[in-house]
mmCIF file with all atom_site columns, C-alpha atoms in Angstrom:
data_model
loop_
_atom_site.group_PDB
_atom_site.id
_atom_site.type_symbol
_atom_site.label_atom_id
_atom_site.label_alt_id
_atom_site.label_comp_id
_atom_site.label_asym_id
_atom_site.label_entity_id
_atom_site.label_seq_id
_atom_site.pdbx_PDB_ins_code
_atom_site.Cartn_x
_atom_site.Cartn_y
_atom_site.Cartn_z
_atom_site.occupancy
_atom_site.B_iso_or_equiv
_atom_site.pdbx_formal_charge
_atom_site.auth_seq_id
_atom_site.auth_comp_id
_atom_site.auth_asym_id
_atom_site.auth_atom_id
_atom_site.pdbx_PDB_model_num
ATOM 1   C CA . MET A 1 1   ? 133.087 135.698 107.814 1.00 45.00 ? 682 MET A CA 1
ATOM 2   C CA . PRO A 1 2   ? 129.765 136.817 106.266 1.00 48.00 ? 683 PRO A CA 1
ATOM 3   C CA . SER A 1 3   ? 126.641 135.884 108.076 1.00 50.00 ? 684 SER A CA 1
ATOM 4   C CA . PRO A 1 4   ? 124.165 133.426 106.420 1.00 52.00 ? 685 PRO A CA 1
ATOM 5   C CA . LEU A 1 5   ? 121.283 134.899 104.647 1.00 48.00 ? 686 LEU A CA 1
ATOM 6   C CA . PRO A 1 6   ? 117.962 134.346 106.433 1.00 52.00 ? 687 PRO A CA 1
ATOM 7   C CA . VAL A 1 7   ? 115.068 132.445 104.682 1.00 55.00 ? 688 VAL A CA 1
ATOM 8   C CA . LEU A 1 8   ? 112.187 134.774 103.741 1.00 55.00 ? 689 LEU A CA 1
ATOM 9   C CA . GLN A 1 9   ? 108.709 133.420 104.700 1.00 55.00 ? 690 GLN A CA 1
ATOM 10  C CA . PRO A 1 10  ? 105.950 133.883 102.228 1.00 54.00 ? 691 PRO A CA 1
ATOM 11  C CA . ASP A 1 11  ? 104.194 136.419 104.409 1.00 54.00 ? 692 ASP A CA 1
ATOM 12  C CA . GLU A 1 12  ? 107.211 138.586 104.316 1.00 55.00 ? 693 GLU A CA 1
ATOM 13  C CA . LEU A 1 13  ? 107.242 138.917 100.454 1.00 53.00 ? 694 LEU A CA 1
ATOM 14  C CA . ALA A 1 14  ? 104.624 141.651 100.352 1.00 52.00 ? 695 ALA A CA 1
ATOM 15  C CA . ALA A 1 15  ? 106.478 143.653 102.974 1.00 49.00 ? 696 ALA A CA 1
ATOM 16  C CA . CYS A 1 16  ? 109.874 143.227 101.497 1.00 55.00 ? 697 CYS A CA 1
ATOM 17  C CA . CYS A 1 17  ? 109.149 143.659 97.889  1.00 57.00 ? 698 CYS A CA 1
ATOM 18  C CA . SER A 1 18  ? 107.032 146.702 97.262  1.00 53.00 ? 699 SER A CA 1
ATOM 19  C CA . PRO A 1 19  ? 108.240 148.395 94.003  1.00 51.00 ? 700 PRO A CA 1
ATOM 20  C CA . VAL A 1 20  ? 111.142 150.607 94.519  1.00 49.00 ? 701 VAL A CA 1
ATOM 21  C CA . THR A 1 21  ? 109.701 152.975 91.870  1.00 51.00 ? 702 THR A CA 1
ATOM 22  C CA . ALA A 1 22  ? 106.479 153.532 93.876  1.00 57.00 ? 703 ALA A CA 1
ATOM 23  C CA . GLY A 1 23  ? 108.384 155.544 96.523  1.00 65.00 ? 704 GLY A CA 1
ATOM 24  C CA . VAL A 1 24  ? 111.029 155.123 99.112  1.00 74.00 ? 705 VAL A CA 1
ATOM 25  C CA . VAL A 1 25  ? 111.504 151.532 100.150 1.00 74.00 ? 706 VAL A CA 1
ATOM 26  C CA . SER A 1 26  ? 111.368 151.011 103.900 1.00 82.00 ? 707 SER A CA 1
ATOM 27  C CA . ASP A 1 27  ? 114.608 149.958 105.752 1.00 88.00 ? 708 ASP A CA 1
ATOM 28  C CA . ASP A 1 28  ? 113.281 146.449 106.355 1.00 88.00 ? 709 ASP A CA 1
ATOM 29  C CA . ALA A 1 29  ? 112.136 146.061 102.661 1.00 81.00 ? 710 ALA A CA 1
ATOM 30  C CA . ALA A 1 30  ? 115.562 147.339 101.450 1.00 82.00 ? 711 ALA A CA 1
ATOM 31  C CA . GLU A 1 31  ? 117.310 144.853 103.600 1.00 87.00 ? 712 GLU A CA 1
ATOM 32  C CA . ALA A 1 32  ? 115.278 141.984 102.454 1.00 84.00 ? 713 ALA A CA 1
ATOM 33  C CA . LEU A 1 33  ? 115.697 142.982 98.811  1.00 85.00 ? 714 LEU A CA 1
ATOM 34  C CA . ALA A 1 34  ? 119.512 143.428 99.261  1.00 89.00 ? 715 ALA A CA 1
ATOM 35  C CA . ARG A 1 35  ? 119.797 139.864 100.845 1.00 89.00 ? 716 ARG A CA 1
ATOM 36  C CA . MET A 1 36  ? 117.981 138.284 97.810  1.00 90.00 ? 717 MET A CA 1
ATOM 37  C CA . PHE A 1 37  ? 119.996 140.322 95.239  1.00 91.00 ? 718 PHE A CA 1
ATOM 38  C CA . LYS A 1 38  ? 123.208 139.499 97.168  1.00 94.00 ? 719 LYS A CA 1
ATOM 39  C CA . ALA A 1 39  ? 122.324 135.790 96.724  1.00 93.00 ? 720 ALA A CA 1
ATOM 40  C CA . LEU A 1 40  ? 122.011 136.593 93.007  1.00 92.00 ? 721 LEU A CA 1
ATOM 41  C CA . GLY A 1 41  ? 125.214 138.461 92.868  1.00 94.00 ? 722 GLY A CA 1
ATOM 42  C CA . ASP A 1 42  ? 127.300 135.389 91.951  1.00 96.00 ? 723 ASP A CA 1
ATOM 43  C CA . PRO A 1 43  ? 127.166 134.194 88.290  1.00 96.00 ? 724 PRO A CA 1
ATOM 44  C CA . THR A 1 44  ? 127.341 130.537 89.297  1.00 96.00 ? 725 THR A CA 1
ATOM 45  C CA . ARG A 1 45  ? 124.157 130.913 91.553  1.00 96.00 ? 726 ARG A CA 1
ATOM 46  C CA . VAL A 1 46  ? 122.305 132.720 88.646  1.00 95.00 ? 727 VAL A CA 1
ATOM 47  C CA . LYS A 1 47  ? 123.243 129.805 86.352  1.00 96.00 ? 728 LYS A CA 1
ATOM 48  C CA . LEU A 1 48  ? 122.113 127.243 88.898  1.00 96.00 ? 729 LEU A CA 1
ATOM 49  C CA . LEU A 1 49  ? 118.709 128.883 89.201  1.00 94.00 ? 730 LEU A CA 1
ATOM 50  C CA . SER A 1 50  ? 118.524 129.007 85.443  1.00 93.00 ? 731 SER A CA 1
ATOM 51  C CA . MET A 1 51  ? 119.423 125.246 85.232  1.00 95.00 ? 732 MET A CA 1
ATOM 52  C CA . ILE A 1 52  ? 116.728 124.418 87.851  1.00 95.00 ? 733 ILE A CA 1
ATOM 53  C CA . ALA A 1 53  ? 114.080 126.374 86.082  1.00 92.00 ? 734 ALA A CA 1
ATOM 54  C CA . ALA A 1 54  ? 114.837 124.835 82.710  1.00 93.00 ? 735 ALA A CA 1
ATOM 55  C CA . ALA A 1 55  ? 114.946 121.197 84.016  1.00 94.00 ? 736 ALA A CA 1
ATOM 56  C CA . PRO A 1 56  ? 112.263 118.882 83.235  1.00 92.00 ? 737 PRO A CA 1
ATOM 57  C CA . GLY A 1 57  ? 109.497 119.272 85.929  1.00 92.00 ? 738 GLY A CA 1
ATOM 58  C CA . GLY A 1 58  ? 111.078 122.451 87.159  1.00 92.00 ? 739 GLY A CA 1
ATOM 59  C CA . GLU A 1 59  ? 113.457 120.584 89.635  1.00 95.00 ? 740 GLU A CA 1
ATOM 60  C CA . ALA A 1 60  ? 116.973 119.306 89.595  1.00 96.00 ? 741 ALA A CA 1
ATOM 61  C CA . CYS A 1 61  ? 119.041 116.962 91.571  1.00 95.00 ? 742 CYS A CA 1
ATOM 62  C CA . ILE A 1 62  ? 122.446 118.339 92.938  1.00 93.00 ? 743 ILE A CA 1
ATOM 63  C CA . CYS A 1 63  ? 124.008 115.429 91.269  1.00 92.00 ? 744 CYS A CA 1
ATOM 64  C CA . ASP A 1 64  ? 123.060 116.660 87.882  1.00 93.00 ? 745 ASP A CA 1
ATOM 65  C CA . MET A 1 65  ? 124.326 120.287 88.444  1.00 95.00 ? 746 MET A CA 1
ATOM 66  C CA . THR A 1 66  ? 127.912 119.794 89.284  1.00 94.00 ? 747 THR A CA 1
ATOM 67  C CA . GLU A 1 67  ? 129.252 118.980 85.846  1.00 95.00 ? 748 GLU A CA 1
ATOM 68  C CA . PRO A 1 68  ? 127.597 121.857 83.892  1.00 94.00 ? 749 PRO A CA 1
ATOM 69  C CA . VAL A 1 69  ? 129.050 124.467 86.259  1.00 95.00 ? 750 VAL A CA 1
ATOM 70  C CA . GLY A 1 70  ? 132.301 122.744 86.581  1.00 95.00 ? 751 GLY A CA 1
ATOM 71  C CA . LEU A 1 71  ? 132.434 122.719 90.262  1.00 96.00 ? 752 LEU A CA 1
ATOM 72  C CA . SER A 1 72  ? 132.559 120.016 93.040  1.00 95.00 ? 753 SER A CA 1
ATOM 73  C CA . GLN A 1 73  ? 129.354 118.758 94.528  1.00 93.00 ? 754 GLN A CA 1
ATOM 74  C CA . PRO A 1 74  ? 130.361 120.473 97.990  1.00 95.00 ? 755 PRO A CA 1
ATOM 75  C CA . THR A 1 75  ? 130.767 123.690 96.200  1.00 97.00 ? 756 THR A CA 1
ATOM 76  C CA . VAL A 1 76  ? 127.543 123.465 94.358  1.00 96.00 ? 757 VAL A CA 1
ATOM 77  C CA . SER A 1 77  ? 125.749 122.450 97.606  1.00 96.00 ? 758 SER A CA 1
ATOM 78  C CA . HIS A 1 78  ? 127.129 125.597 99.301  1.00 97.00 ? 759 HIS A CA 1
ATOM 79  C CA . HIS A 1 79  ? 125.864 127.852 96.447  1.00 97.00 ? 760 HIS A CA 1
ATOM 80  C CA . MET A 1 80  ? 122.538 126.075 96.663  1.00 97.00 ? 761 MET A CA 1
ATOM 81  C CA . LYS A 1 81  ? 122.359 126.594 100.499 1.00 97.00 ? 762 LYS A CA 1
ATOM 82  C CA . LEU A 1 82  ? 122.836 130.266 99.958  1.00 96.00 ? 763 LEU A CA 1
ATOM 83  C CA . LEU A 1 83  ? 119.903 130.345 97.415  1.00 96.00 ? 764 LEU A CA 1
ATOM 84  C CA . VAL A 1 84  ? 117.728 128.329 99.671  1.00 95.00 ? 765 VAL A CA 1
ATOM 85  C CA . GLU A 1 85  ? 118.473 130.521 102.756 1.00 93.00 ? 766 GLU A CA 1
ATOM 86  C CA . ALA A 1 86  ? 117.700 133.598 100.654 1.00 91.00 ? 767 ALA A CA 1
ATOM 87  C CA . GLY A 1 87  ? 114.328 132.072 99.744  1.00 91.00 ? 768 GLY A CA 1
ATOM 88  C CA . LEU A 1 88  ? 115.153 131.794 96.001  1.00 94.00 ? 769 LEU A CA 1
ATOM 89  C CA . ALA A 1 89  ? 114.876 127.984 95.866  1.00 95.00 ? 770 ALA A CA 1
ATOM 90  C CA . THR A 1 90  ? 113.524 125.150 97.942  1.00 96.00 ? 771 THR A CA 1
ATOM 91  C CA . ARG A 1 91  ? 115.233 121.941 98.818  1.00 97.00 ? 772 ARG A CA 1
ATOM 92  C CA . GLU A 1 92  ? 113.890 118.332 99.187  1.00 96.00 ? 773 GLU A CA 1
ATOM 93  C CA . GLN A 1 93  ? 116.053 115.491 100.369 1.00 96.00 ? 774 GLN A CA 1
ATOM 94  C CA . ARG A 1 94  ? 115.427 112.160 98.643  1.00 94.00 ? 775 ARG A CA 1
ATOM 95  C CA . GLY A 1 95  ? 117.587 109.527 100.026 1.00 95.00 ? 776 GLY A CA 1
ATOM 96  C CA . ARG A 1 96  ? 121.170 110.379 99.281  1.00 93.00 ? 777 ARG A CA 1
ATOM 97  C CA . TRP A 1 97  ? 120.493 113.416 96.944  1.00 92.00 ? 778 TRP A CA 1
ATOM 98  C CA . ALA A 1 98  ? 118.982 116.831 97.337  1.00 94.00 ? 779 ALA A CA 1
ATOM 99  C CA . TYR A 1 99  ? 116.542 118.031 94.774  1.00 96.00 ? 780 TYR A CA 1
ATOM 100 C CA . TYR A 1 100 ? 115.960 121.713 94.247  1.00 97.00 ? 781 TYR A CA 1
ATOM 101 C CA . ARG A 1 101 ? 113.136 123.918 92.772  1.00 97.00 ? 782 ARG A CA 1
ATOM 102 C CA . VAL A 1 102 ? 113.117 127.510 92.043  1.00 94.00 ? 783 VAL A CA 1
ATOM 103 C CA . ALA A 1 103 ? 110.710 129.736 94.178  1.00 90.00 ? 784 ALA A CA 1
ATOM 104 C CA . PRO A 1 104 ? 108.895 131.425 91.227  1.00 86.00 ? 785 PRO A CA 1
ATOM 105 C CA . GLU A 1 105 ? 106.863 133.675 93.513  1.00 86.00 ? 786 GLU A CA 1
ATOM 106 C CA . VAL A 1 106 ? 109.980 135.132 95.195  1.00 85.00 ? 787 VAL A CA 1
ATOM 107 C CA . LEU A 1 107 ? 111.566 135.767 91.736  1.00 82.00 ? 788 LEU A CA 1
ATOM 108 C CA . ARG A 1 108 ? 108.432 137.478 90.593  1.00 84.00 ? 789 ARG A CA 1
ATOM 109 C CA . ALA A 1 109 ? 108.423 139.673 93.727  1.00 82.00 ? 790 ALA A CA 1
ATOM 110 C CA . LEU A 1 110 ? 112.054 140.533 93.078  1.00 84.00 ? 791 LEU A CA 1
ATOM 111 C CA . ALA A 1 111 ? 111.179 141.468 89.393  1.00 82.00 ? 792 ALA A CA 1
ATOM 112 C CA . GLY A 1 112 ? 108.184 143.456 90.568  1.00 79.00 ? 793 GLY A CA 1
ATOM 113 C CA . ALA A 1 113 ? 110.300 145.201 93.060  1.00 78.00 ? 794 ALA A CA 1
ATOM 114 C CA . LEU A 1 114 ? 112.333 146.949 90.245  1.00 75.00 ? 795 LEU A CA 1
ATOM 115 C CA . SER A 1 115 ? 109.660 147.354 87.652  1.00 73.00 ? 796 SER A CA 1
ATOM 116 C CA . PRO A 1 116 ? 108.136 150.683 87.248  1.00 62.00 ? 797 PRO A CA 1
ATOM 117 C CA . ILE A 1 117 ? 104.412 151.001 87.971  1.00 50.00 ? 798 ILE A CA 1
ATOM 118 C CA . ALA A 1 118 ? 102.339 150.924 84.844  1.00 41.00 ? 799 ALA A CA 1
ATOM 119 C CA . GLY A 1 119 ? 100.270 153.999 84.453  1.00 40.00 ? 800 GLY A CA 1
#
């Protein structure tokens, strides 16, 4: 059984996400990047992040995400748990429902990690 993905803290972003085109990535940075990309390796999770980012106010309730992806609430919750553990989304419990937001700074760091250095 695969181990859960750890949550990245904001102070870990700079260390984990230096551009891969700037030179050799450290072992720790490569592991951190791989964990985040692994979480994005499932089309359902990519779609869920896209839905959240496009939602009014930039947040979405788990109750509104099940039908568009055609999966049960527990399955969508599992996918969202993996995204939260990877640091790609945040979760806020409001009564019975969980609301999610995309972590834009982490996505920018991921994009920057693969972008060539301008020069």
